[in-house]
Amino acid sequence: MARARVLSGVQPTGALHLGNWLGAIRNWVNLQESHDTFFCVVDLHAITVPHDPARLAADTRSTAALYLACGIDPAKATVFVQSQVAAHSELCWLLNCVTPLNWLERMIQFKEKALKQGDNVSVGLLDYPVLMAADILLYDADLVPVGEDQKQHLELARDIAQQRINSRFGTEEAPILKVPEPMILKEGARVMSLTDGRSKMSKSDPNEGSRINLLDPPELITKKIKRAKTDPLMGLEFGNPERPETDNLLGLYALLSGQAREVVASECAEMGWGRFKPLLAEAAVAALQPLQERYAELAADPAELDRVLANGRQRASAVAEATLARTKAALGFLGAG
Ligand code: ADP
Ligand code: TRP
């Protein structure tokens, strides 16, 4: 039997952080062993909010390099850049024309991001989930590993595939698009901000101190953890709704030190922040060190990354073109049947 297909992607908007790694990319590394994996850098998504053209290409490269540094192996997985496979934009258009506007208007991420943009909200920001649906559906993905915040977008992709394409233009025996399943990893699925345990760690937070970037040097990691918000109570614990920062930092410690949550819960049950924070900083620095070393090697050899992305583009295009042709034929386009 063919291996189940997995597709996922991250936007090249600034440096990737611990949330992106622990909530997303870390899982990809395991999946490439057992699944047919496609990982893209979704640069078309990055322009749905105002962007700096002078940085887009460099950020796209560094995000791809970080995938590899995190352990994605181009011999096992297809790593590619979304904008280099034209079928993404084209399928997005076809899907746009069958997606009800009100499905997009109720997307939580749209509402949140739109609030921040004020009068400058682009049509692209509203359309973001349809492009994401195209990303997924083009590859006949069975599974889409993402953080919890992306679950609503995945449901939308499923609804578009099933209700708007397959049931209108296909038959039960011959569906046009594969309906994907979400794959949400619970533990570590949501890493919270270092400065506010109730909001998620995010690239878009203007406060640098709120996140640990994967390429932050050890001193900076230590400094950010030292300044992380805490509470005045002694002893650390999971699950106390009054102590979201404690829950988050303890959870990070478990993930970064590779220990079970019960183990760290008992190790830290009596601990004060003065003892805990240096431990957490040490675990974070140690967990990121091998990744940072691999990244430096890749940065020193740009031709290697070029080769990986050219190869990925070719493999991705072959799959995407076939799905696009099938969809165009089902929709009745001239020359597509
Ligand atoms: P950001 O919110 O920082 O801009 P993205 O939206 O580009 O990050 O997310 C890229 C991937 O990383 C997605 O799969 C998302 O679910 C995951 N992710 C982002 N932030 C976090 C977080 N704080 N905790 C867990 N996963 C996260
Ligand atoms: N919207 C996703 C995020 O912010 C990124 C993304 C775009 C994606 N296309 C995708 C994730 C396809 C998984 C599959 O994280």
PDB file of N, CA, C and O in Angstrom, residues 164-213:
ATOM      1  N   ARG A 164     -18.063  21.532  -1.923  1.00  0.00           N
ATOM      2  CA  ARG A 164     -18.076  22.478  -3.041  1.00  0.00           C
ATOM      3  C   ARG A 164     -17.465  21.936  -4.330  1.00  0.00           C
ATOM      4  O   ARG A 164     -17.749  22.443  -5.402  1.00  0.00           O
ATOM      5  N   ILE A 165     -16.582  20.945  -4.201  1.00  0.00           N
ATOM      6  CA  ILE A 165     -15.996  20.384  -5.422  1.00  0.00           C
ATOM      7  C   ILE A 165     -16.511  18.962  -5.656  1.00  0.00           C
ATOM      8  O   ILE A 165     -17.197  18.691  -6.647  1.00  0.00           O
ATOM      9  N   ASN A 166     -16.226  18.061  -4.729  1.00  0.00           N
ATOM     10  CA  ASN A 166     -16.580  16.661  -4.990  1.00  0.00           C
ATOM     11  C   ASN A 166     -18.066  16.463  -5.187  1.00  0.00           C
ATOM     12  O   ASN A 166     -18.503  15.821  -6.146  1.00  0.00           O
ATOM     13  N   SER A 167     -18.877  17.023  -4.282  1.00  0.00           N
ATOM     14  CA  SER A 167     -20.295  16.701  -4.393  1.00  0.00           C
ATOM     15  C   SER A 167     -20.949  17.458  -5.554  1.00  0.00           C
ATOM     16  O   SER A 167     -21.971  17.025  -6.069  1.00  0.00           O
ATOM     17  N   ARG A 168     -20.367  18.552  -5.982  1.00  0.00           N
ATOM     18  CA  ARG A 168     -20.964  19.268  -7.124  1.00  0.00           C
ATOM     19  C   ARG A 168     -20.456  18.788  -8.477  1.00  0.00           C
ATOM     20  O   ARG A 168     -21.185  18.791  -9.457  1.00  0.00           O
ATOM     21  N   PHE A 169     -19.167  18.466  -8.521  1.00  0.00           N
ATOM     22  CA  PHE A 169     -18.556  18.206  -9.832  1.00  0.00           C
ATOM     23  C   PHE A 169     -18.045  16.780  -9.997  1.00  0.00           C
ATOM     24  O   PHE A 169     -17.612  16.400 -11.074  1.00  0.00           O
ATOM     25  N   GLY A 170     -18.063  16.011  -8.922  1.00  0.00           N
ATOM     26  CA  GLY A 170     -17.538  14.652  -9.009  1.00  0.00           C
ATOM     27  C   GLY A 170     -18.620  13.632  -8.737  1.00  0.00           C
ATOM     28  O   GLY A 170     -19.800  13.973  -8.649  1.00  0.00           O
ATOM     29  N   THR A 171     -18.223  12.392  -8.624  1.00  0.00           N
ATOM     30  CA  THR A 171     -19.157  11.343  -8.237  1.00  0.00           C
ATOM     31  C   THR A 171     -18.570  10.657  -7.012  1.00  0.00           C
ATOM     32  O   THR A 171     -17.398  10.838  -6.705  1.00  0.00           O
ATOM     33  N   GLU A 172     -19.397   9.896  -6.330  1.00  0.00           N
ATOM     34  CA  GLU A 172     -18.898   9.234  -5.120  1.00  0.00           C
ATOM     35  C   GLU A 172     -17.775   8.260  -5.446  1.00  0.00           C
ATOM     36  O   GLU A 172     -16.815   8.127  -4.695  1.00  0.00           O
ATOM     37  N   GLU A 173     -17.895   7.603  -6.603  1.00  0.00           N
ATOM     38  CA  GLU A 173     -16.865   6.622  -6.993  1.00  0.00           C
ATOM     39  C   GLU A 173     -15.585   7.322  -7.420  1.00  0.00           C
ATOM     40  O   GLU A 173     -14.497   6.789  -7.237  1.00  0.00           O
ATOM     41  N   ALA A 174     -15.749   8.514  -8.021  1.00  0.00           N
ATOM     42  CA  ALA A 174     -14.561   9.208  -8.524  1.00  0.00           C
ATOM     43  C   ALA A 174     -14.497  10.639  -7.999  1.00  0.00           C
ATOM     44  O   ALA A 174     -14.775  11.594  -8.710  1.00  0.00           O
ATOM     45  N   PRO A 175     -14.160  10.783  -6.710  1.00  0.00           N
ATOM     46  CA  PRO A 175     -14.037  12.129  -6.166  1.00  0.00           C
ATOM     47  C   PRO A 175     -12.890  12.863  -6.848  1.00  0.00           C
ATOM     48  O   PRO A 175     -11.921  12.242  -7.287  1.00  0.00           O
ATOM     49  N   ILE A 176     -13.014  14.161  -6.952  1.00  0.00           N
ATOM     50  CA  ILE A 176     -11.970  14.930  -7.635  1.00  0.00           C
ATOM     51  C   ILE A 176     -10.830  15.248  -6.682  1.00  0.00           C
ATOM     52  O   ILE A 176      -9.660  15.109  -7.022  1.00  0.00           O
ATOM     53  N   LEU A 177     -11.185  15.665  -5.489  1.00  0.00           N
ATOM     54  CA  LEU A 177     -10.164  16.049  -4.517  1.00  0.00           C
ATOM     55  C   LEU A 177     -10.220  15.143  -3.290  1.00  0.00           C
ATOM     56  O   LEU A 177     -11.304  14.737  -2.871  1.00  0.00           O
ATOM     57  N   LYS A 178      -9.076  14.873  -2.748  1.00  0.00           N
ATOM     58  CA  LYS A 178      -9.017  14.062  -1.527  1.00  0.00           C
ATOM     59  C   LYS A 178      -9.332  14.936  -0.319  1.00  0.00           C
ATOM     60  O   LYS A 178      -8.830  16.048  -0.213  1.00  0.00           O
ATOM     61  N   VAL A 179     -10.186  14.427   0.569  1.00  0.00           N
ATOM     62  CA  VAL A 179     -10.550  15.203   1.759  1.00  0.00           C
ATOM     63  C   VAL A 179      -9.538  14.903   2.862  1.00  0.00           C
ATOM     64  O   VAL A 179      -9.445  13.766   3.331  1.00  0.00           O
ATOM     65  N   PRO A 180      -8.766  15.902   3.272  1.00  0.00           N
ATOM     66  CA  PRO A 180      -7.672  15.647   4.216  1.00  0.00           C
ATOM     67  C   PRO A 180      -8.136  15.578   5.672  1.00  0.00           C
ATOM     68  O   PRO A 180      -9.194  16.108   6.016  1.00  0.00           O
ATOM     69  N   GLU A 181      -7.337  14.930   6.485  1.00  0.00           N
ATOM     70  CA  GLU A 181      -7.597  14.883   7.928  1.00  0.00           C
ATOM     71  C   GLU A 181      -6.599  15.803   8.631  1.00  0.00           C
ATOM     72  O   GLU A 181      -5.424  15.805   8.292  1.00  0.00           O
ATOM     73  N   PRO A 182      -7.090  16.523   9.647  1.00  0.00           N
ATOM     74  CA  PRO A 182      -6.130  17.317  10.428  1.00  0.00           C
ATOM     75  C   PRO A 182      -5.315  16.406  11.330  1.00  0.00           C
ATOM     76  O   PRO A 182      -5.746  15.296  11.651  1.00  0.00           O
ATOM     77  N   MET A 183      -4.163  16.862  11.705  1.00  0.00           N
ATOM     78  CA  MET A 183      -3.340  16.092  12.636  1.00  0.00           C
ATOM     79  C   MET A 183      -2.799  17.114  13.639  1.00  0.00           C
ATOM     80  O   MET A 183      -1.849  17.839  13.344  1.00  0.00           O
ATOM     81  N   ILE A 184      -3.486  17.198  14.760  1.00  0.00           N
ATOM     82  CA  ILE A 184      -3.139  18.228  15.732  1.00  0.00           C
ATOM     83  C   ILE A 184      -2.437  17.555  16.902  1.00  0.00           C
ATOM     84  O   ILE A 184      -3.024  16.709  17.569  1.00  0.00           O
ATOM     85  N   LEU A 185      -1.199  17.915  17.119  1.00  0.00           N
ATOM     86  CA  LEU A 185      -0.474  17.308  18.230  1.00  0.00           C
ATOM     87  C   LEU A 185      -0.784  18.088  19.497  1.00  0.00           C
ATOM     88  O   LEU A 185      -0.554  19.288  19.564  1.00  0.00           O
ATOM     89  N   LYS A 186      -1.299  17.380  20.471  1.00  0.00           N
ATOM     90  CA  LYS A 186      -1.765  18.083  21.672  1.00  0.00           C
ATOM     91  C   LYS A 186      -0.615  18.647  22.497  1.00  0.00           C
ATOM     92  O   LYS A 186      -0.508  19.836  22.728  1.00  0.00           O
ATOM     93  N   GLU A 187       0.273  17.769  22.912  1.00  0.00           N
ATOM     94  CA  GLU A 187       1.350  18.240  23.779  1.00  0.00           C
ATOM     95  C   GLU A 187       2.282  19.135  22.973  1.00  0.00           C
ATOM     96  O   GLU A 187       2.798  18.740  21.941  1.00  0.00           O
ATOM     97  N   GLY A 188       2.445  20.350  23.445  1.00  0.00           N
ATOM     98  CA  GLY A 188       3.313  21.270  22.711  1.00  0.00           C
ATOM     99  C   GLY A 188       2.609  21.875  21.511  1.00  0.00           C
ATOM    100  O   GLY A 188       3.191  22.605  20.735  1.00  0.00           O
ATOM    101  N   ALA A 189       1.315  21.543  21.340  1.00  0.00           N
ATOM    102  CA  ALA A 189       0.596  22.074  20.186  1.00  0.00           C
ATOM    103  C   ALA A 189       0.440  23.582  20.302  1.00  0.00           C
ATOM    104  O   ALA A 189       0.275  24.261  19.310  1.00  0.00           O
ATOM    105  N   ARG A 190       0.502  24.068  21.507  1.00  0.00           N
ATOM    106  CA  ARG A 190       0.356  25.515  21.678  1.00  0.00           C
ATOM    107  C   ARG A 190       1.393  26.012  22.679  1.00  0.00           C
ATOM    108  O   ARG A 190       1.249  25.792  23.885  1.00  0.00           O
ATOM    109  N   VAL A 191       2.407  26.655  22.164  1.00  0.00           N
ATOM    110  CA  VAL A 191       3.419  27.260  23.029  1.00  0.00           C
ATOM    111  C   VAL A 191       3.006  28.711  23.235  1.00  0.00           C
ATOM    112  O   VAL A 191       2.697  29.417  22.275  1.00  0.00           O
ATOM    113  N   MET A 192       2.974  29.136  24.499  1.00  0.00           N
ATOM    114  CA  MET A 192       2.474  30.477  24.762  1.00  0.00           C
ATOM    115  C   MET A 192       3.614  31.493  24.832  1.00  0.00           C
ATOM    116  O   MET A 192       4.789  31.143  24.986  1.00  0.00           O
ATOM    117  N   SER A 193       3.229  32.757  24.742  1.00  0.00           N
ATOM    118  CA  SER A 193       4.190  33.863  24.791  1.00  0.00           C
ATOM    119  C   SER A 193       4.913  33.885  26.139  1.00  0.00           C
ATOM    120  O   SER A 193       4.339  33.538  27.177  1.00  0.00           O
ATOM    121  N   LEU A 194       6.174  34.319  26.122  1.00  0.00           N
ATOM    122  CA  LEU A 194       6.929  34.409  27.376  1.00  0.00           C
ATOM    123  C   LEU A 194       6.475  35.592  28.219  1.00  0.00           C
ATOM    124  O   LEU A 194       6.764  35.665  29.412  1.00  0.00           O
ATOM    125  N   THR A 195       5.772  36.520  27.583  1.00  0.00           N
ATOM    126  CA  THR A 195       5.367  37.707  28.328  1.00  0.00           C
ATOM    127  C   THR A 195       3.866  37.715  28.659  1.00  0.00           C
ATOM    128  O   THR A 195       3.397  38.608  29.345  1.00  0.00           O
ATOM    129  N   ASP A 196       3.150  36.711  28.139  1.00  0.00           N
ATOM    130  CA  ASP A 196       1.722  36.616  28.443  1.00  0.00           C
ATOM    131  C   ASP A 196       1.272  35.176  28.207  1.00  0.00           C
ATOM    132  O   ASP A 196       1.112  34.744  27.069  1.00  0.00           O
ATOM    133  N   GLY A 197       1.076  34.465  29.286  1.00  0.00           N
ATOM    134  CA  GLY A 197       0.745  33.042  29.196  1.00  0.00           C
ATOM    135  C   GLY A 197      -0.611  32.764  28.584  1.00  0.00           C
ATOM    136  O   GLY A 197      -0.980  31.610  28.391  1.00  0.00           O
ATOM    137  N   ARG A 198      -1.352  33.822  28.287  1.00  0.00           N
ATOM    138  CA  ARG A 198      -2.674  33.595  27.695  1.00  0.00           C
ATOM    139  C   ARG A 198      -2.697  33.839  26.193  1.00  0.00           C
ATOM    140  O   ARG A 198      -3.711  33.638  25.546  1.00  0.00           O
ATOM    141  N   SER A 199      -1.584  34.320  25.617  1.00  0.00           N
ATOM    142  CA  SER A 199      -1.589  34.449  24.153  1.00  0.00           C
ATOM    143  C   SER A 199      -0.434  33.649  23.577  1.00  0.00           C
ATOM    144  O   SER A 199       0.599  33.448  24.232  1.00  0.00           O
ATOM    145  N   LYS A 200      -0.603  33.172  22.341  1.00  0.00           N
ATOM    146  CA  LYS A 200       0.382  32.226  21.837  1.00  0.00           C
ATOM    147  C   LYS A 200       1.663  32.920  21.393  1.00  0.00           C
ATOM    148  O   LYS A 200       1.645  34.086  20.990  1.00  0.00           O
ATOM    149  N   MET A 201       2.744  32.196  21.493  1.00  0.00           N
ATOM    150  CA  MET A 201       4.017  32.710  20.994  1.00  0.00           C
ATOM    151  C   MET A 201       3.849  32.908  19.493  1.00  0.00           C
ATOM    152  O   MET A 201       3.384  32.008  18.802  1.00  0.00           O
ATOM    153  N   SER A 202       4.205  34.090  18.999  1.00  0.00           N
ATOM    154  CA  SER A 202       3.951  34.370  17.596  1.00  0.00           C
ATOM    155  C   SER A 202       5.017  35.299  17.016  1.00  0.00           C
ATOM    156  O   SER A 202       5.525  36.182  17.697  1.00  0.00           O
ATOM    157  N   LYS A 203       5.284  35.058  15.723  1.00  0.00           N
ATOM    158  CA  LYS A 203       6.225  35.923  15.010  1.00  0.00           C
ATOM    159  C   LYS A 203       5.724  37.349  14.944  1.00  0.00           C
ATOM    160  O   LYS A 203       6.495  38.283  14.810  1.00  0.00           O
ATOM    161  N   SER A 204       4.398  37.493  14.960  1.00  0.00           N
ATOM    162  CA  SER A 204       3.853  38.831  14.739  1.00  0.00           C
ATOM    163  C   SER A 204       3.764  39.655  16.028  1.00  0.00           C
ATOM    164  O   SER A 204       3.388  40.821  15.974  1.00  0.00           O
ATOM    165  N   ASP A 205       4.120  39.076  17.164  1.00  0.00           N
ATOM    166  CA  ASP A 205       4.131  39.862  18.397  1.00  0.00           C
ATOM    167  C   ASP A 205       5.262  40.886  18.321  1.00  0.00           C
ATOM    168  O   ASP A 205       6.422  40.512  18.102  1.00  0.00           O
ATOM    169  N   PRO A 206       4.936  42.196  18.462  1.00  0.00           N
ATOM    170  CA  PRO A 206       6.004  43.204  18.332  1.00  0.00           C
ATOM    171  C   PRO A 206       7.079  43.085  19.420  1.00  0.00           C
ATOM    172  O   PRO A 206       8.192  43.562  19.234  1.00  0.00           O
ATOM    173  N   ASN A 207       6.767  42.449  20.520  1.00  0.00           N
ATOM    174  CA  ASN A 207       7.741  42.309  21.605  1.00  0.00           C
ATOM    175  C   ASN A 207       8.644  41.085  21.377  1.00  0.00           C
ATOM    176  O   ASN A 207       8.209  39.947  21.524  1.00  0.00           O
ATOM    177  N   GLU A 208       9.911  41.348  21.030  1.00  0.00           N
ATOM    178  CA  GLU A 208      10.889  40.268  20.781  1.00  0.00           C
ATOM    179  C   GLU A 208      11.040  39.351  21.992  1.00  0.00           C
ATOM    180  O   GLU A 208      11.322  38.162  21.865  1.00  0.00           O
ATOM    181  N   GLY A 209      10.864  39.947  23.171  1.00  0.00           N
ATOM    182  CA  GLY A 209      11.044  39.179  24.398  1.00  0.00           C
ATOM    183  C   GLY A 209       9.948  38.151  24.621  1.00  0.00           C
ATOM    184  O   GLY A 209      10.049  37.310  25.521  1.00  0.00           O
ATOM    185  N   SER A 210       8.917  38.186  23.799  1.00  0.00           N
ATOM    186  CA  SER A 210       7.795  37.267  23.990  1.00  0.00           C
ATOM    187  C   SER A 210       8.086  35.884  23.412  1.00  0.00           C
ATOM    188  O   SER A 210       7.361  34.942  23.661  1.00  0.00           O
ATOM    189  N   ARG A 211       9.145  35.794  22.586  1.00  0.00           N
ATOM    190  CA  ARG A 211       9.407  34.499  21.932  1.00  0.00           C
ATOM    191  C   ARG A 211      10.891  34.175  21.913  1.00  0.00           C
ATOM    192  O   ARG A 211      11.734  35.073  21.966  1.00  0.00           O
ATOM    193  N   ILE A 212      11.167  32.898  21.778  1.00  0.00           N
ATOM    194  CA  ILE A 212      12.546  32.456  21.564  1.00  0.00           C
ATOM    195  C   ILE A 212      12.634  31.996  20.117  1.00  0.00           C
ATOM    196  O   ILE A 212      11.921  31.079  19.702  1.00  0.00           O
ATOM    197  N   ASN A 213      13.463  32.687  19.352  1.00  0.00           N
ATOM    198  CA  ASN A 213      13.652  32.298  17.957  1.00  0.00           C
ATOM    199  C   ASN A 213      14.659  31.159  17.874  1.00  0.00           C
ATOM    200  O   ASN A 213      15.575  31.077  18.692  1.00  0.00           O
TER     201      ASN A 213
END
